[in-house]
JSON list of C-alpha atoms in Angstrom, two decimals:
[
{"chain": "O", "resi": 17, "resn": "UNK", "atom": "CA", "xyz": [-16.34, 183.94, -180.54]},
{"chain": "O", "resi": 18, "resn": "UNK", "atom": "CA", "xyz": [-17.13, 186.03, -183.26]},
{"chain": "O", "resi": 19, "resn": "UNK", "atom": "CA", "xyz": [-20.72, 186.04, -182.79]},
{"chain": "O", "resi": 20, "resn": "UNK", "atom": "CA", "xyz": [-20.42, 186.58, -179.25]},
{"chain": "O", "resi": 21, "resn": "UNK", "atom": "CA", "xyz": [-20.56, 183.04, -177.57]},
{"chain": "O", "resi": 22, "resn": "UNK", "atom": "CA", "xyz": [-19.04, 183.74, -174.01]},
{"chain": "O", "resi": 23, "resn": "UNK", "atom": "CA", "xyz": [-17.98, 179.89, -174.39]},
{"chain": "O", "resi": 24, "resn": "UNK", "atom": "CA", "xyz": [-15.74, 180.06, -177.35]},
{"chain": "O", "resi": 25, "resn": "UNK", "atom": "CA", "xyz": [-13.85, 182.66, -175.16]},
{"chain": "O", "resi": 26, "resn": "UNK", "atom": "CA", "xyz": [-13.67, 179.64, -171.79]},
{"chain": "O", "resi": 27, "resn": "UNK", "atom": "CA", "xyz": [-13.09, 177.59, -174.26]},
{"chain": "O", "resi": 28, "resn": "UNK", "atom": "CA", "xyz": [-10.07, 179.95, -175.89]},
{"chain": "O", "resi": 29, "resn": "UNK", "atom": "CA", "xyz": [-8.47, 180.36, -171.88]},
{"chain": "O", "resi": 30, "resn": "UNK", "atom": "CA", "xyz": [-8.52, 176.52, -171.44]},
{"chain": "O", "resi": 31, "resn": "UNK", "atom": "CA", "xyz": [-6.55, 175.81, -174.37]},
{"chain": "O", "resi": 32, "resn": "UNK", "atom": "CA", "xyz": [-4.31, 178.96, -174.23]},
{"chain": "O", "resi": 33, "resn": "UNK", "atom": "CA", "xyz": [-4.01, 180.14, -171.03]},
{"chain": "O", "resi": 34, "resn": "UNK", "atom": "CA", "xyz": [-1.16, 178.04, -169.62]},
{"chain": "O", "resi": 35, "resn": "UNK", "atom": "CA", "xyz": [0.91, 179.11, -173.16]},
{"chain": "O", "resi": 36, "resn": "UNK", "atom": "CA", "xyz": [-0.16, 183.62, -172.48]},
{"chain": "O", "resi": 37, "resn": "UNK", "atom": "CA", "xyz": [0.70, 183.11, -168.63]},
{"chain": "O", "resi": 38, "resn": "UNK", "atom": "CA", "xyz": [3.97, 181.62, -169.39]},
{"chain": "O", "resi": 39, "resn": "UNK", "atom": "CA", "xyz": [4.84, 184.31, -171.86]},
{"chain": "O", "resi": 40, "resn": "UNK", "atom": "CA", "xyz": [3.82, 187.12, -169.75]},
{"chain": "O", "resi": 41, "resn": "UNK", "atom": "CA", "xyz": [5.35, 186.05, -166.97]},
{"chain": "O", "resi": 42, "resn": "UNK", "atom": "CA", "xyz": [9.08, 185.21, -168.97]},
{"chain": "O", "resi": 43, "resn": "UNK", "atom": "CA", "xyz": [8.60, 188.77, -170.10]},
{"chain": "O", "resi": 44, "resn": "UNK", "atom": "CA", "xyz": [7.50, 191.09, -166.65]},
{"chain": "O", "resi": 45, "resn": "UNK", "atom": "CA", "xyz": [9.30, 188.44, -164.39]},
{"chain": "O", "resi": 46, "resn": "UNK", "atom": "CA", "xyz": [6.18, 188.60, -161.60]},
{"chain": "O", "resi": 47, "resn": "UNK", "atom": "CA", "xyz": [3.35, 186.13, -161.11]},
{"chain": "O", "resi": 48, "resn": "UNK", "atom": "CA", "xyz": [0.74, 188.91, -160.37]},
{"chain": "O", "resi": 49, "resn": "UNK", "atom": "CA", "xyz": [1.39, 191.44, -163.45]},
{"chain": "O", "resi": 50, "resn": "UNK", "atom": "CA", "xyz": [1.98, 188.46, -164.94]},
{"chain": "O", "resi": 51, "resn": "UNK", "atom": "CA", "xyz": [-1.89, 187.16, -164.48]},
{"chain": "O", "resi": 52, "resn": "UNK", "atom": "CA", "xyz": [-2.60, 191.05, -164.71]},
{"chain": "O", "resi": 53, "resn": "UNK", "atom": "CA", "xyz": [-1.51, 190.33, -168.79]},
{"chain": "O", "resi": 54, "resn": "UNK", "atom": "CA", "xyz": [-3.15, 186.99, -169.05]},
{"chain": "O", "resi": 55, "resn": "UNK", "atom": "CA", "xyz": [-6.38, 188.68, -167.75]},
{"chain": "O", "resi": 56, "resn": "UNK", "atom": "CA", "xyz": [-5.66, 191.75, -170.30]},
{"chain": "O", "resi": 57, "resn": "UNK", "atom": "CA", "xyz": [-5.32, 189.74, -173.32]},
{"chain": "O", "resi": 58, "resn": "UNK", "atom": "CA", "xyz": [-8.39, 187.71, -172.61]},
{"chain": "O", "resi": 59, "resn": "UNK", "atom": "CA", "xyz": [-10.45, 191.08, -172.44]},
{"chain": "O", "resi": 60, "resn": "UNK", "atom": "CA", "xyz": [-8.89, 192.48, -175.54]},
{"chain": "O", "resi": 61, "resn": "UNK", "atom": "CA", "xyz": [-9.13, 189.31, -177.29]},
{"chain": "O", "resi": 62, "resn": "UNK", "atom": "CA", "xyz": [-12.54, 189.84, -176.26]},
{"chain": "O", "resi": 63, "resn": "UNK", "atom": "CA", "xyz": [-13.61, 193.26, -177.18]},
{"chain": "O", "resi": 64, "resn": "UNK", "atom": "CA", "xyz": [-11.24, 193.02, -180.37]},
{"chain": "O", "resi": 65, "resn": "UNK", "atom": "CA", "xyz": [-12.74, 189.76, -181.82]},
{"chain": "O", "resi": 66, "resn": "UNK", "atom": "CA", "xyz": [-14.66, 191.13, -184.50]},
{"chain": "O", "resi": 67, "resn": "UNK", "atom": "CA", "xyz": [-10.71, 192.32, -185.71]},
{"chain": "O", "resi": 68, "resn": "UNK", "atom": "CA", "xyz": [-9.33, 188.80, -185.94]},
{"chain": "O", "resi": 69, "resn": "UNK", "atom": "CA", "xyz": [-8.57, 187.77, -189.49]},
{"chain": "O", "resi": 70, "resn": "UNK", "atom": "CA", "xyz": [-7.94, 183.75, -189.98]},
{"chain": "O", "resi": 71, "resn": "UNK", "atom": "CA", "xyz": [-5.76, 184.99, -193.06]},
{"chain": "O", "resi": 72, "resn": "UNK", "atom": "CA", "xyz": [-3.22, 187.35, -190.93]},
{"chain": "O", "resi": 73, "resn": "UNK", "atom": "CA", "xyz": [-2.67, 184.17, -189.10]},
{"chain": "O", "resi": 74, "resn": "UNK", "atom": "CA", "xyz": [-3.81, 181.75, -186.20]},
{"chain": "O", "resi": 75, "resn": "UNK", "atom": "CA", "xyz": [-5.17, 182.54, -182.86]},
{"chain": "O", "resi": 76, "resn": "UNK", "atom": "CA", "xyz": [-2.37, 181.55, -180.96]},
{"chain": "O", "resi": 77, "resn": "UNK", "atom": "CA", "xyz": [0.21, 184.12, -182.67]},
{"chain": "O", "resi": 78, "resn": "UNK", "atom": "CA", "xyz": [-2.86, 186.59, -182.30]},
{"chain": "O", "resi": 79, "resn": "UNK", "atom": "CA", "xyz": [-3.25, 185.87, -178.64]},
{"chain": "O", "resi": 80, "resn": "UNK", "atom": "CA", "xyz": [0.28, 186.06, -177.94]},
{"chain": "O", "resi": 81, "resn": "UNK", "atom": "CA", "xyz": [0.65, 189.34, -180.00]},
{"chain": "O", "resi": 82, "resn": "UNK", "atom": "CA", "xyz": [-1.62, 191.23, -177.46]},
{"chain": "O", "resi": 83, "resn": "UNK", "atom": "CA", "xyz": [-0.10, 189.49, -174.54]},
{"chain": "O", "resi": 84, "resn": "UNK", "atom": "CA", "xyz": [3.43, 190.13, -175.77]},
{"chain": "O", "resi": 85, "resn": "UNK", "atom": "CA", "xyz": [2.20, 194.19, -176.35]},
{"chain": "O", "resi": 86, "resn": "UNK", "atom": "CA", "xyz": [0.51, 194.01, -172.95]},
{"chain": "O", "resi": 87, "resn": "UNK", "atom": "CA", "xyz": [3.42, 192.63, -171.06]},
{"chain": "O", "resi": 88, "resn": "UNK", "atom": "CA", "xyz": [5.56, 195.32, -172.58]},
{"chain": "O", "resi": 89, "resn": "UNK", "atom": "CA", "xyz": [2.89, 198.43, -171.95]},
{"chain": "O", "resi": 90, "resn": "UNK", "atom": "CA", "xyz": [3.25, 197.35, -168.26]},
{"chain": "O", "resi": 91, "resn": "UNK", "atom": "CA", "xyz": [7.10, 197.18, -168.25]},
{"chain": "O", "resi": 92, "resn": "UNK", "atom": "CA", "xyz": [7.49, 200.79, -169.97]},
{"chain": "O", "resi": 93, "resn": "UNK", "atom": "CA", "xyz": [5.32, 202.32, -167.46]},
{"chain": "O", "resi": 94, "resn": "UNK", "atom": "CA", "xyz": [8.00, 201.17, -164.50]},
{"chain": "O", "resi": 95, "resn": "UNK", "atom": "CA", "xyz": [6.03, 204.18, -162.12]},
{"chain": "O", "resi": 96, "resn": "UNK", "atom": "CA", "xyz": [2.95, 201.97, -162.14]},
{"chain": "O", "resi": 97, "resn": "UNK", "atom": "CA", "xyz": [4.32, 198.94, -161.16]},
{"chain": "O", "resi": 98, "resn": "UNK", "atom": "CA", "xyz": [4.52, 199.50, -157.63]},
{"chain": "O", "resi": 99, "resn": "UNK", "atom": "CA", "xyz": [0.98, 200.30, -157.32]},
{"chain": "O", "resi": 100, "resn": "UNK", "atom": "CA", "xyz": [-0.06, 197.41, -159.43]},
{"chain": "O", "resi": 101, "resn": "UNK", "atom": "CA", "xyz": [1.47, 195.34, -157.14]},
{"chain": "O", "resi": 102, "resn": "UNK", "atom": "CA", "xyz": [-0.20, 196.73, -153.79]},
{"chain": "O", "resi": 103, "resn": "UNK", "atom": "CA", "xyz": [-3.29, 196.62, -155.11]},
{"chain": "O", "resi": 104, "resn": "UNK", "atom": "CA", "xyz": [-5.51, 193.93, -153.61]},
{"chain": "O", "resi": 105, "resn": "UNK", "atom": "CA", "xyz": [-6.92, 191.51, -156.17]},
{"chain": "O", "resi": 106, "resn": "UNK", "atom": "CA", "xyz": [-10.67, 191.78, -157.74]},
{"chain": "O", "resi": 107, "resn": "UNK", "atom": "CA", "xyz": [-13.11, 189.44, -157.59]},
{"chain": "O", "resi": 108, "resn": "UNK", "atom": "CA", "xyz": [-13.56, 187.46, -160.39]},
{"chain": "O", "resi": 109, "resn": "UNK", "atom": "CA", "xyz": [-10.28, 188.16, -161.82]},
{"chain": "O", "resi": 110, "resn": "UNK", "atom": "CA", "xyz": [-8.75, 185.08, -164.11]},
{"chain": "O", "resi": 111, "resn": "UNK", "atom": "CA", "xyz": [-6.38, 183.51, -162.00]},
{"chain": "O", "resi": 112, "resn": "UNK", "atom": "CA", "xyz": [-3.62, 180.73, -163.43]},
{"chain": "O", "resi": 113, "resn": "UNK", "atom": "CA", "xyz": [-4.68, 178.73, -165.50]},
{"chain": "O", "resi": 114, "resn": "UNK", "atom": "CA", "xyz": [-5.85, 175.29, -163.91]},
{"chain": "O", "resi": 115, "resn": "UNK", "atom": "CA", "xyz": [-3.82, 173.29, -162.05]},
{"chain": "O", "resi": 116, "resn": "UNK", "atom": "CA", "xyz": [-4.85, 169.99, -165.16]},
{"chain": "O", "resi": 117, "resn": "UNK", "atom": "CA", "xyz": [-3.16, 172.64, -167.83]},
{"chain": "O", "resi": 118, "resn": "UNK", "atom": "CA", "xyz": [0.06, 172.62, -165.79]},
{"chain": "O", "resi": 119, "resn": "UNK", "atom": "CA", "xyz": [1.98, 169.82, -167.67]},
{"chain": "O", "resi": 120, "resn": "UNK", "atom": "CA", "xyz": [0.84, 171.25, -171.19]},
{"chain": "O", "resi": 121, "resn": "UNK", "atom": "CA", "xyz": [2.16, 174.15, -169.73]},
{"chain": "O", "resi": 122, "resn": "UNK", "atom": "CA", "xyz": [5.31, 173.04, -168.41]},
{"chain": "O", "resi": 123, "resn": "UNK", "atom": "CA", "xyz": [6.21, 171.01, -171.72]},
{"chain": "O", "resi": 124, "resn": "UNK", "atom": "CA", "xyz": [5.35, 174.07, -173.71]},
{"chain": "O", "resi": 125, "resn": "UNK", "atom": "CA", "xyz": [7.62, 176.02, -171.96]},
{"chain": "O", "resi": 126, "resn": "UNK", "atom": "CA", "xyz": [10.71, 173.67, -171.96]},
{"chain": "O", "resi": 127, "resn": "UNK", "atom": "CA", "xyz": [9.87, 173.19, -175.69]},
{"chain": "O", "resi": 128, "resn": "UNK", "atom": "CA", "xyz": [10.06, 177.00, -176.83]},
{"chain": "O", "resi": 129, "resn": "UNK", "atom": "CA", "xyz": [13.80, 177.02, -174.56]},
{"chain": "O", "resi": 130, "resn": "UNK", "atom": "CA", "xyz": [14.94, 173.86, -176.33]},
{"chain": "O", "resi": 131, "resn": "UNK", "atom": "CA", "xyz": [13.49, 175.60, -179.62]},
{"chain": "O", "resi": 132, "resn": "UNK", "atom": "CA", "xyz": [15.10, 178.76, -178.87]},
{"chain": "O", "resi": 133, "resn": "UNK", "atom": "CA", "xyz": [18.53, 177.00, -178.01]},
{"chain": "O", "resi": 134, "resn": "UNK", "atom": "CA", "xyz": [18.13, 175.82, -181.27]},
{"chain": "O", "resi": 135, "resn": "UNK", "atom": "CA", "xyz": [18.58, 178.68, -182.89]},
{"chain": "O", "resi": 136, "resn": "UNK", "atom": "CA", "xyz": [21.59, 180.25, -184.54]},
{"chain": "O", "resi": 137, "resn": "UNK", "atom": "CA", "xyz": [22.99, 183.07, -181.69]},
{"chain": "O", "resi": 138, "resn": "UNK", "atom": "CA", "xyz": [22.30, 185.75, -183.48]},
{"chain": "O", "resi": 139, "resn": "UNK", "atom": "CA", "xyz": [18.83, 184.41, -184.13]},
{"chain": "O", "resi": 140, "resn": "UNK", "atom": "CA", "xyz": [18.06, 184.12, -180.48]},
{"chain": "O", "resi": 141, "resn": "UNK", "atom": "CA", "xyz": [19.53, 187.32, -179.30]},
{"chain": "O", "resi": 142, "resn": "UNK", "atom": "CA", "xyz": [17.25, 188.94, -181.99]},
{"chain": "O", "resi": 143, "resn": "UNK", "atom": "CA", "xyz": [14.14, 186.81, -180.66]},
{"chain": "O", "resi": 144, "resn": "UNK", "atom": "CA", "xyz": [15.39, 187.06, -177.22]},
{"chain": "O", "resi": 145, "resn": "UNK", "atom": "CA", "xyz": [15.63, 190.87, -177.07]},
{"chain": "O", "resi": 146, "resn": "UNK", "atom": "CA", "xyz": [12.05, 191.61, -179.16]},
{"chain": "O", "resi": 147, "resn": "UNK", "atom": "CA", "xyz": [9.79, 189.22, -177.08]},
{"chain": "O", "resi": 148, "resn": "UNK", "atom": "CA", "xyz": [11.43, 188.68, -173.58]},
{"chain": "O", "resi": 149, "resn": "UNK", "atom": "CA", "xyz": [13.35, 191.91, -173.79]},
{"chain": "O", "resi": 150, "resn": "UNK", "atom": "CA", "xyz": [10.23, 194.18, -175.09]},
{"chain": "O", "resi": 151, "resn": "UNK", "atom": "CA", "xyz": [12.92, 196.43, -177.81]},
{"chain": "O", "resi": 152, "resn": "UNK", "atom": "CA", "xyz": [11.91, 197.04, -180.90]},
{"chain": "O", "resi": 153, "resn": "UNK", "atom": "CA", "xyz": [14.06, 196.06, -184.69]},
{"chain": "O", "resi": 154, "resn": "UNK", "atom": "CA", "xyz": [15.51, 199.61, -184.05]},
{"chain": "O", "resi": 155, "resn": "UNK", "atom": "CA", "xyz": [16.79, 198.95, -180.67]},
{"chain": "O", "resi": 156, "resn": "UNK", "atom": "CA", "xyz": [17.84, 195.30, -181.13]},
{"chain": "O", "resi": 157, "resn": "UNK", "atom": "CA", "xyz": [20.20, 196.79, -184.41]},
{"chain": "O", "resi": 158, "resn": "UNK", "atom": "CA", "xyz": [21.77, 199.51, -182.34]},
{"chain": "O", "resi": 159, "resn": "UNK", "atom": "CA", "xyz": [22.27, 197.36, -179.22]},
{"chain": "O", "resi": 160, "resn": "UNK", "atom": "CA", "xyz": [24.14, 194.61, -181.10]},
{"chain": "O", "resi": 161, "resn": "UNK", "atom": "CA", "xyz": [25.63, 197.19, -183.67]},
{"chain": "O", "resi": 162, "resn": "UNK", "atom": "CA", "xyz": [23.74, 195.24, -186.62]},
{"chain": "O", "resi": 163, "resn": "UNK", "atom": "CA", "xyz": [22.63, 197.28, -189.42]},
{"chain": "O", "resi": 164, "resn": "UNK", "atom": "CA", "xyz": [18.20, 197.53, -189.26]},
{"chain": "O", "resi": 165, "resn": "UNK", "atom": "CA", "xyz": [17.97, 195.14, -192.22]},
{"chain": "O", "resi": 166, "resn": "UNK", "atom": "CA", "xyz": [20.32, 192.02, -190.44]},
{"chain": "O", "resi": 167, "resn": "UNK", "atom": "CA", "xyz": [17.74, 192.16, -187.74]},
{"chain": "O", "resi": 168, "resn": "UNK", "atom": "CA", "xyz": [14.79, 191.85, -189.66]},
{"chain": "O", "resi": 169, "resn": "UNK", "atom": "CA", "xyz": [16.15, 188.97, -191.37]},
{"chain": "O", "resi": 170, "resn": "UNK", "atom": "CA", "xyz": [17.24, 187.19, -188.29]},
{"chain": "O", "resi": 171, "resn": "UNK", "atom": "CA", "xyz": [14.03, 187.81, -186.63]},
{"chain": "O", "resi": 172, "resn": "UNK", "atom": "CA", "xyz": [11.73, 186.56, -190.08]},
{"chain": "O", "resi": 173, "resn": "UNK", "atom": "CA", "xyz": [14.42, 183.98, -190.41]},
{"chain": "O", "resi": 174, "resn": "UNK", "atom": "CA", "xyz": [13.99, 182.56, -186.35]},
{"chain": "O", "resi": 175, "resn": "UNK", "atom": "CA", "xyz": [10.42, 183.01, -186.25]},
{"chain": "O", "resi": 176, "resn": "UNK", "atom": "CA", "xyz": [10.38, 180.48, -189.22]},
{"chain": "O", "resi": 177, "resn": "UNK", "atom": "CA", "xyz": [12.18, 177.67, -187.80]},
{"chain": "O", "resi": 178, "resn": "UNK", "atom": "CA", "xyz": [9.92, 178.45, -184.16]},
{"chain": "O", "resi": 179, "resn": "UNK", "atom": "CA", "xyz": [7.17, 177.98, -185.96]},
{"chain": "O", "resi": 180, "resn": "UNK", "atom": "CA", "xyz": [8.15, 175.37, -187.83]},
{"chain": "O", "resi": 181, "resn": "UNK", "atom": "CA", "xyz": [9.61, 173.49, -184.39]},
{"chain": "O", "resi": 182, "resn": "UNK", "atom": "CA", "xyz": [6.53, 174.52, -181.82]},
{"chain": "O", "resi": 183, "resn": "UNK", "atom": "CA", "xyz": [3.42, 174.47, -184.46]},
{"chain": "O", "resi": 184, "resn": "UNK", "atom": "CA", "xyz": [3.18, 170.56, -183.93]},
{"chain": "O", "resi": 185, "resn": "UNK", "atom": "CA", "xyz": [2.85, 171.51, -179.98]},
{"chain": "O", "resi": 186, "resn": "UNK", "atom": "CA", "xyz": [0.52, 174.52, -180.57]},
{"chain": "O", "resi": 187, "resn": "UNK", "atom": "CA", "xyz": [-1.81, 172.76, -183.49]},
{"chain": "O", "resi": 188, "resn": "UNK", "atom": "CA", "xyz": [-3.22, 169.79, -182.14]},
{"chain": "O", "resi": 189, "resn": "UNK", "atom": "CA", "xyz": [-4.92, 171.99, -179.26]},
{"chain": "O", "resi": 190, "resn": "UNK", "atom": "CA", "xyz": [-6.16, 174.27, -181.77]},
{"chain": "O", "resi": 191, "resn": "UNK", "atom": "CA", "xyz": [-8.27, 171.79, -183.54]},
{"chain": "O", "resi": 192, "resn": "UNK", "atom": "CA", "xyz": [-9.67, 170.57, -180.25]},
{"chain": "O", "resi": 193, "resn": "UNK", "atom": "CA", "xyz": [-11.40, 173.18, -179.96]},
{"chain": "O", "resi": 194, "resn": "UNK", "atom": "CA", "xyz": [-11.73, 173.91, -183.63]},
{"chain": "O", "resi": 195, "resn": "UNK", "atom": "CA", "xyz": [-15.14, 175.69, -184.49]},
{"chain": "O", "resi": 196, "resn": "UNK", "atom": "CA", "xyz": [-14.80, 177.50, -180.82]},
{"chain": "O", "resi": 197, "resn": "UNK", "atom": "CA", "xyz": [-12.62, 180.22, -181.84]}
]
């Protein structure tokens, strides 16, 4: 994808657009902004790919990074949502993702609830509240009444043991369609 091979990027969607779309649609709650994101993040991904740094970390954590900051752009600007939701869809948008990714998508998704049940309550809330939830470290702490530095923890601490519980789900995929990305 570096180089520019529009096929690296199809290839990218297949393998991770059932795992964006479910993410962006647990965090803005609507299947159209929700598509709006997945759509986003594939652009960005796309103009940004000269950015991506194999030793900051793998493409799915960089995928759902921009999806997850996406998600949460469109939720803090509340006045736009109405209109984004009249507004009649463009051709050649990216839809769902196909109907064959459905049951990787579907497993994925009761996988990162059983991972996140898994998790220590304090881990979760901290998880819960940053991803789903859009706060920041600062807002998490004064919500729960944490100091800044329990937070951090909990988050570094529960993004450890997700990644350590999901990577097996997440990997495999990846090295299908290793020498695409």
């Amino acid at each position: 994808m570096q180089v520019g091979e529009e096929s690296a990027l199809e290839a990218l969607y297949a393998c991770y657009g059932g795992l964006i779309f479910t993410l962006a649609l647990r965090i803005v709650g609507d299947h159209e902004l929700a598509r709006e994101v997945l759509q986003d993040t594939f652009l960005r991904c796309w103009d940004g790919r000269e950015a991506y740094d194999p030793e900051r970390g793998r493409v799915p954590g960089w995928l759902m990074g921009i999806a997850r900051n996406r998600a949460i752009d469109l939720l803090r600007s509340r006045p736009h949502q109405a209109r984004l939701r009249e507004r009649e869809p463009l051709a050649g948008l990216a839809s769902e993702p196909a109907q064959r990714d459905a049951t990787d998508s579907v497993t994925l998704r009761r996988a990162v609830a059983s991972a996140l049940q898994g998790l220590p309550i304090g881990q979760r809330q901290a998880i819960e509240l940053a991803y789903y939830g859009g706060h920041t470290q600062v807002e998490i702490a004064r919500e729960l009444g944490e100091p800044l530095g329990t937070i951090k923890s909990r988050t570094r601490e529960a993004m450890e043991r997700l990644r350590t519980v999901l990577w097996p789900l997440i990997e495999p995929k990846r090295e299908a369609y290793k020498g695409r990305d």
